[in-house]
XYZ file of C-alpha atoms in Angstrom:
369
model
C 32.717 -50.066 181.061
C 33.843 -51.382 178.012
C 30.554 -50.377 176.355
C 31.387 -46.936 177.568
C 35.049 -47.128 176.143
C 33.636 -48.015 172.889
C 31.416 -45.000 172.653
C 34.527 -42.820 173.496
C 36.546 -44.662 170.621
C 33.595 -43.090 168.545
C 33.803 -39.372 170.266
C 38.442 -39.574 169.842
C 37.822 -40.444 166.095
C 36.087 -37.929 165.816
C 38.017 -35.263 167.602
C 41.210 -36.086 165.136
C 39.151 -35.830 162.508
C 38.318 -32.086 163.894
C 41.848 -31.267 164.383
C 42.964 -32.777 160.778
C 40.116 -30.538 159.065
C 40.832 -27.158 161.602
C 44.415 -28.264 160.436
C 43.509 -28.419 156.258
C 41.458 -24.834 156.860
C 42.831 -22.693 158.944
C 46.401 -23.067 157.205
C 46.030 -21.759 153.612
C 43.178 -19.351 155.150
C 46.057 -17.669 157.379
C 48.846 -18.232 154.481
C 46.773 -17.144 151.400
C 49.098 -14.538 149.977
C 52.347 -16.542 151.162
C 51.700 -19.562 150.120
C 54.357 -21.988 148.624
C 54.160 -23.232 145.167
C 53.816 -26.263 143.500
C 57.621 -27.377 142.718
C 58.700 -25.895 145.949
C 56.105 -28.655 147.642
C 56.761 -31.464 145.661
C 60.366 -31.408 144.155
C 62.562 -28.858 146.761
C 64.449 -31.134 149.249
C 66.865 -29.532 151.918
C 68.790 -31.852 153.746
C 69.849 -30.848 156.962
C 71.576 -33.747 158.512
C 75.303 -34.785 157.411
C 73.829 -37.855 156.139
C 74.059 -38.136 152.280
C 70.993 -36.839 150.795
C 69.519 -40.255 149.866
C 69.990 -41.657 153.482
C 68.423 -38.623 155.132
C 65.515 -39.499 152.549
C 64.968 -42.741 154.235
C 65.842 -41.505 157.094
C 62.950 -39.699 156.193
C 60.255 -42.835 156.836
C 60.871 -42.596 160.221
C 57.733 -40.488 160.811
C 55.241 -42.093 158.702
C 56.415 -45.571 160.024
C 55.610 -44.202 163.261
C 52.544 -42.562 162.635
C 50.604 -45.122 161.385
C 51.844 -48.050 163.983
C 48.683 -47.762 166.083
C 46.810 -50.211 163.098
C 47.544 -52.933 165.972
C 45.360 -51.727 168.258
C 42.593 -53.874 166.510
C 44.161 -56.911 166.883
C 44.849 -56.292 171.002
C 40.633 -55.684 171.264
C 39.998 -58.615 169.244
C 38.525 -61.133 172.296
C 36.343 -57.830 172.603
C 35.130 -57.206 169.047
C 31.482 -58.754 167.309
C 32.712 -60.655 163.912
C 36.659 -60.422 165.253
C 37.710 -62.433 162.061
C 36.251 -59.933 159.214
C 36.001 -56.510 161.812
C 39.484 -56.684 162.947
C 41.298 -57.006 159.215
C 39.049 -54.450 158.089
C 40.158 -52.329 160.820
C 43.067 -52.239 160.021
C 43.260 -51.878 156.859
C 40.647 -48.355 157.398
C 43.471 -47.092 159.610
C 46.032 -47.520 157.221
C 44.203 -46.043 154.282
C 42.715 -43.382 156.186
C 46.134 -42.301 158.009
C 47.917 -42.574 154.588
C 45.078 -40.343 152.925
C 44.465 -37.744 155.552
C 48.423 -37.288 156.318
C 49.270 -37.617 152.801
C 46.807 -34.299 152.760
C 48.200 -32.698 155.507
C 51.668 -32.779 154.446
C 50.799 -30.659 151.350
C 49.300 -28.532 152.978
C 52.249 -28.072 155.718
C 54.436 -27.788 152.997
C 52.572 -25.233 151.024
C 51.840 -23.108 153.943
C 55.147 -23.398 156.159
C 57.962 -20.642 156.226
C 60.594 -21.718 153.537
C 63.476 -20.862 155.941
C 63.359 -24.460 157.909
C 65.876 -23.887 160.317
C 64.087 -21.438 162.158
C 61.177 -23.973 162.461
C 63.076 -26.765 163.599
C 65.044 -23.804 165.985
C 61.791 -22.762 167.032
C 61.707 -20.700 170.708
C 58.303 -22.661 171.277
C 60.235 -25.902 170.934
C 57.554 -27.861 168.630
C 58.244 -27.427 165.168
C 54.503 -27.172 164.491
C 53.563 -24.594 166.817
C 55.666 -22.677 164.408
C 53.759 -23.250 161.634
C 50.569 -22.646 163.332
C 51.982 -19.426 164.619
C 53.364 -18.041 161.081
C 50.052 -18.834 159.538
C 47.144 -18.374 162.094
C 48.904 -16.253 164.924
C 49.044 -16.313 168.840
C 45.330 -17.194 169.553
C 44.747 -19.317 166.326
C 48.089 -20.737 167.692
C 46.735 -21.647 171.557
C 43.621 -22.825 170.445
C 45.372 -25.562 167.682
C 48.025 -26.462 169.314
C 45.107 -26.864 173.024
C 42.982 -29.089 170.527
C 46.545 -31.139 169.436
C 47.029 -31.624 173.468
C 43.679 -32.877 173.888
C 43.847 -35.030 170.915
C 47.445 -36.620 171.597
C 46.020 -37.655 175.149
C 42.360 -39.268 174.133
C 45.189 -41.220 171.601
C 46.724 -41.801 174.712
C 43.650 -43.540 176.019
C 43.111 -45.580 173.195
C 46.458 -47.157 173.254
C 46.232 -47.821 176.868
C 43.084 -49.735 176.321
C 44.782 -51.938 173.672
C 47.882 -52.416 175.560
C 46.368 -53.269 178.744
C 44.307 -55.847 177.207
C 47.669 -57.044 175.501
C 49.243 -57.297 178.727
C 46.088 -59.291 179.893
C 46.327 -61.451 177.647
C 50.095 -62.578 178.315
C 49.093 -62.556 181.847
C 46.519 -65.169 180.732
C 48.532 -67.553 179.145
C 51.195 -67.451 181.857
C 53.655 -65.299 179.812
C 54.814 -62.062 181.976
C 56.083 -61.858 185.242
C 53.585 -61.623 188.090
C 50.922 -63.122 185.614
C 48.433 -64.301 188.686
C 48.336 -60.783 189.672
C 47.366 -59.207 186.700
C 45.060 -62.151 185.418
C 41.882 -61.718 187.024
C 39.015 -59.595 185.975
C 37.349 -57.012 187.350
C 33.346 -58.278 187.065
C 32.339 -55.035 189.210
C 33.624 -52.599 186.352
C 32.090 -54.622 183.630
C 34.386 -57.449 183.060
C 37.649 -55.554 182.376
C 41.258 -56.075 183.141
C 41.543 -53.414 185.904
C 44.835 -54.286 187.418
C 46.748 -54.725 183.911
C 45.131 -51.038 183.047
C 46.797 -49.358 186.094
C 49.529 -51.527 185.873
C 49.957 -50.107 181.859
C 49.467 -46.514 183.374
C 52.026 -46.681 185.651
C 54.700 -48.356 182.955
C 54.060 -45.431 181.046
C 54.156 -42.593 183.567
C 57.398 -44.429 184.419
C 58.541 -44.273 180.807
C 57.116 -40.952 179.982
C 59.515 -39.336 182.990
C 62.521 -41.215 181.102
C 61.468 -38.853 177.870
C 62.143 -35.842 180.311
C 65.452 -36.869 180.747
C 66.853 -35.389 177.474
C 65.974 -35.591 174.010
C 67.796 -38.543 173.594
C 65.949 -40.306 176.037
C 63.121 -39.352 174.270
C 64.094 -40.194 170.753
C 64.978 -43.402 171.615
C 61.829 -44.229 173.405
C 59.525 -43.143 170.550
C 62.198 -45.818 167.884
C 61.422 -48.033 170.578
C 57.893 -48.164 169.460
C 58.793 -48.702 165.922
C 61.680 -51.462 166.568
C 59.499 -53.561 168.959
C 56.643 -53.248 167.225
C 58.151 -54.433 163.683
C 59.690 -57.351 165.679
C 56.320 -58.154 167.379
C 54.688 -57.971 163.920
C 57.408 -59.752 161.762
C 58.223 -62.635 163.807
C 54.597 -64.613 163.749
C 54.908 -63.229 159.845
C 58.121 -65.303 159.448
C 57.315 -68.405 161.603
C 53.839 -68.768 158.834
C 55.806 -68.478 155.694
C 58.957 -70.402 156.877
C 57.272 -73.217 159.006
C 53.675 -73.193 159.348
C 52.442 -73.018 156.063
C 51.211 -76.369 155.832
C 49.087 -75.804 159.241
C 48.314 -71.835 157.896
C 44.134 -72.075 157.977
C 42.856 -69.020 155.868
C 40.234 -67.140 157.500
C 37.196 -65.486 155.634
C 39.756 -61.958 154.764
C 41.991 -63.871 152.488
C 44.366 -62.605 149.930
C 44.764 -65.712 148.096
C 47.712 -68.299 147.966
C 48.882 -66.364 145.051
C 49.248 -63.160 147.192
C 49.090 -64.361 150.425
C 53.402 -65.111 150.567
C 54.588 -62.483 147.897
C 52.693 -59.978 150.445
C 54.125 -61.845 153.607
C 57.524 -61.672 152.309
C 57.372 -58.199 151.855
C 56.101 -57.089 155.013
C 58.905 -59.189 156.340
C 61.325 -57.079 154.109
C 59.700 -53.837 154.983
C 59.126 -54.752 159.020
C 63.392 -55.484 159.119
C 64.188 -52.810 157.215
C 62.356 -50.152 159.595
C 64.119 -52.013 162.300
C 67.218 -50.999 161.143
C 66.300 -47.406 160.316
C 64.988 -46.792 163.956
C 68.826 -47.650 165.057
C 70.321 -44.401 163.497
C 71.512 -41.324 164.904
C 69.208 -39.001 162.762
C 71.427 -36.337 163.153
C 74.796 -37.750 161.228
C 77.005 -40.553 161.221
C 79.114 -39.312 163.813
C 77.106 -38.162 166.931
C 77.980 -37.076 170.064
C 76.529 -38.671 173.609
C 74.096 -36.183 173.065
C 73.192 -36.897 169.782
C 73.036 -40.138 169.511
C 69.824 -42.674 169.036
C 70.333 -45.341 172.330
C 67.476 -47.522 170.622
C 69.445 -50.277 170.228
C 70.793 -50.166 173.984
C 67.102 -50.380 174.990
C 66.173 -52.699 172.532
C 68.603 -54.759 173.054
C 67.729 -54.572 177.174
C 64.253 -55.198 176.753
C 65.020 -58.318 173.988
C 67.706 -59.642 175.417
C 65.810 -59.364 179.511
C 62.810 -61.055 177.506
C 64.881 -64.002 176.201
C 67.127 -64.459 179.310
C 63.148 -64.780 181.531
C 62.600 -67.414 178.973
C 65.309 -69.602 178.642
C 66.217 -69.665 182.648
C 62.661 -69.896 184.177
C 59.775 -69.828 181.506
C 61.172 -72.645 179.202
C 60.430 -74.749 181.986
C 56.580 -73.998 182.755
C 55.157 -72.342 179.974
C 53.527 -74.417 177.179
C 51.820 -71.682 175.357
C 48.468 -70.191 175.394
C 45.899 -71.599 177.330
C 42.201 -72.546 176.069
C 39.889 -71.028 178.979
C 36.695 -72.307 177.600
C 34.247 -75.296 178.640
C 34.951 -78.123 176.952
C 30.652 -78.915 177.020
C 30.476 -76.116 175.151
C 32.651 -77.202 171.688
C 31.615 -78.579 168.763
C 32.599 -82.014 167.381
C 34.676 -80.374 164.687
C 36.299 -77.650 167.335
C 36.775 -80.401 169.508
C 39.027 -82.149 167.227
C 40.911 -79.520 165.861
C 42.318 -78.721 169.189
C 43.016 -82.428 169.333
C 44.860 -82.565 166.091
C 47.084 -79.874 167.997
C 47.932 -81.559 170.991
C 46.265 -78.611 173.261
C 44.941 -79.323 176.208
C 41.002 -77.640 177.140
C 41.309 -76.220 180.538
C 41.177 -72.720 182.261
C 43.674 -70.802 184.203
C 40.723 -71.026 186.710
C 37.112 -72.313 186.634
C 35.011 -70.159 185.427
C 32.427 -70.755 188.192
C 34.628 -69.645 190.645
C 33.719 -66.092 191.999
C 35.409 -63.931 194.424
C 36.282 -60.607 195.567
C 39.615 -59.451 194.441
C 41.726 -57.571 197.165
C 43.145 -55.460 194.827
C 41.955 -52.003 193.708
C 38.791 -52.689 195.788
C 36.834 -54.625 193.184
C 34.954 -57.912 192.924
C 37.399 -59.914 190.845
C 37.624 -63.177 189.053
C 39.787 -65.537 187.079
C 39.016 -66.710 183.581
């Protein structure tokens, strides 16, 4: 199975690529004799928030911090990936450059090709701001067919990021670190060694949350800032714990950016990281909204950090030691053997790795590793 899924990761590339160059095309075809200009696309700004003009410009980052937060995904398939330590930075560095490159495209071309009157866009009877644009430039069937292929697109994205977060969630589950960790640890060996239950268990979290968005757009906005806040926090706080106390144990791997670089560039993602923290907490609308305005991403936030603290300092403080080693200890080298020595961890598996069994759960033959 997990061959399988990375053949598909091959076939969904590909498919945004297909909608990003259907995108590039059939816009200036459909617009070519209404077509914006060149100071009109880079130098007209219209502000239509009561935020001051410079705010609403930051404001502005929302999107692109958004956008390109998937980059993570490569680190969550690591345990998965040949050459981990040179594949996985270079992954994500390719989807950073090539989401900066490709959008930084597609935004010109949105901007040269959309109506100039941007209230009825945002207004829009269709309710999706780009189904407008599609239907000013290409039409009703040019329309359906984009807007089909953007449907198809958003859900294969929806499959990737289900892979990477239920292998996330497996890993937690490993070490001991979510609730109802024994159930979600083992793995499924009859579907090709892969964590079945945390996958369903992923899919239903997100059905769960994806009826919340429903709710109103409210609900929805602050589920989508919810994305950007706990992922910068995820991302900044292993940043900050290097720079601040374990630089002397910090062990450079072969994609190093030199001690030079290496803290100037941490510091600055830490900078950046807490800054779009704070911009996901604004009402994008204004500074004073009303209850149906406003951005509730720091109620949730502060529910999910604050529910994730409280499970650690009443009950997991008291059993959990970190993450666990699950490998043979036959099998190490001297010099792996006494680097994990020189840590204090301990070599020994959440369960043997001999021991075979057949799960209960979802039907499939299931073991612990």
């Amino acid at each position: 199975m997990s061959k399988i899924m990375g053949k598909l990761q091959t076939v969904f590339v590909v498919m945004n690529f297909i909608l990003i160059f259907a995108t590039i095309i059939a816009l200036p075809v459909g617009k070519a004799s209404r077509r914006n200009d060149g100071p009109y696309i880079f130098g007209h700004v219209e502000n239509l928030t009561t935020w001051p003009a410079g705010w609403a410009f930051m404001l502005a980052w929302l999107s692109p911090i958004w956008t390109i937060g998937g980059f993570d995904s490569c680190v969550h398939m690591s345990e998965e990936a040949a050459n981990a330590t040179k594949a996985v930075p270079y992954g994500i560095l390719m989807s950073i450059g090539s989401c900066w490159l490709f959008g930084f495209i597609l935004v010109i071309v949105i901007a040269a090709c959309m109506s100039t009157d941007l209230s009825s866009i945002l207004e829009s009877p269709f309710g999706q701001p780009m189904a407008q644009i599609y239907y000013d430039a290409v039409g009703k069937q040019g329309t359906l067919f984009l807007m089909s292929l953007l449907m198809i697109v958003q859900f294969l994205m929806g499959i990737s990021i289900l892979v990477a977060a239920s292998r996330q969630t497996w890993a937690f589950s490993r070490d001991g670190a979510l609730p109802f960790s024994k159930f979600f640890r083992p793995i499924s060996e009859r579907f090709g060694f892969i964590p079945l239950r945390t996958i369903w268990g992923c899919v239903f979290l997100g059905a769960i949350l994806g009826l919340l968005s429903l709710i109103a757009p409210a609900a929805a906005q602050a589920l989508f800032s919810l994305a950007v806040a706990g992922n910068n926090l995820a991302w900044v706080m292993p940043i900050f714990a290097r720079v601040v106390w374990g630089q002397r144990k910090f062990k450079p791997g072969p994609f190093y950016t030199g001690d030079r670089l290496s803290i100037p560039i941490a510091w600055t993602a830490i900078a950046f990281l807490v800054f779009g923290i704070i911009l996901s907490m604004f009402p994008v609308g204004g500074p004073n909204p009303t209850p149906e305005t406003m951005n509730y991403t720091v109620v949730i936030n502060m529910a999910v950090w604050g529910g994730a603290l409280a499970y650690y300092y009443l009950d997991a403080r008291k059993w959990f030691t970190g993450p666990k080693i699950t490998i043979d200890g036959d099998n190490l080298s001297e010099e792996q053997a006494q680097a994990i020595e020189e840590e204090g961890l301990e070599v020994g598996g959440l369960g043997s790795a001999q021991e075979f069994g057949e799960g209960k759960g979802f039907g499939t033959g299931e073991r612990e590793v």
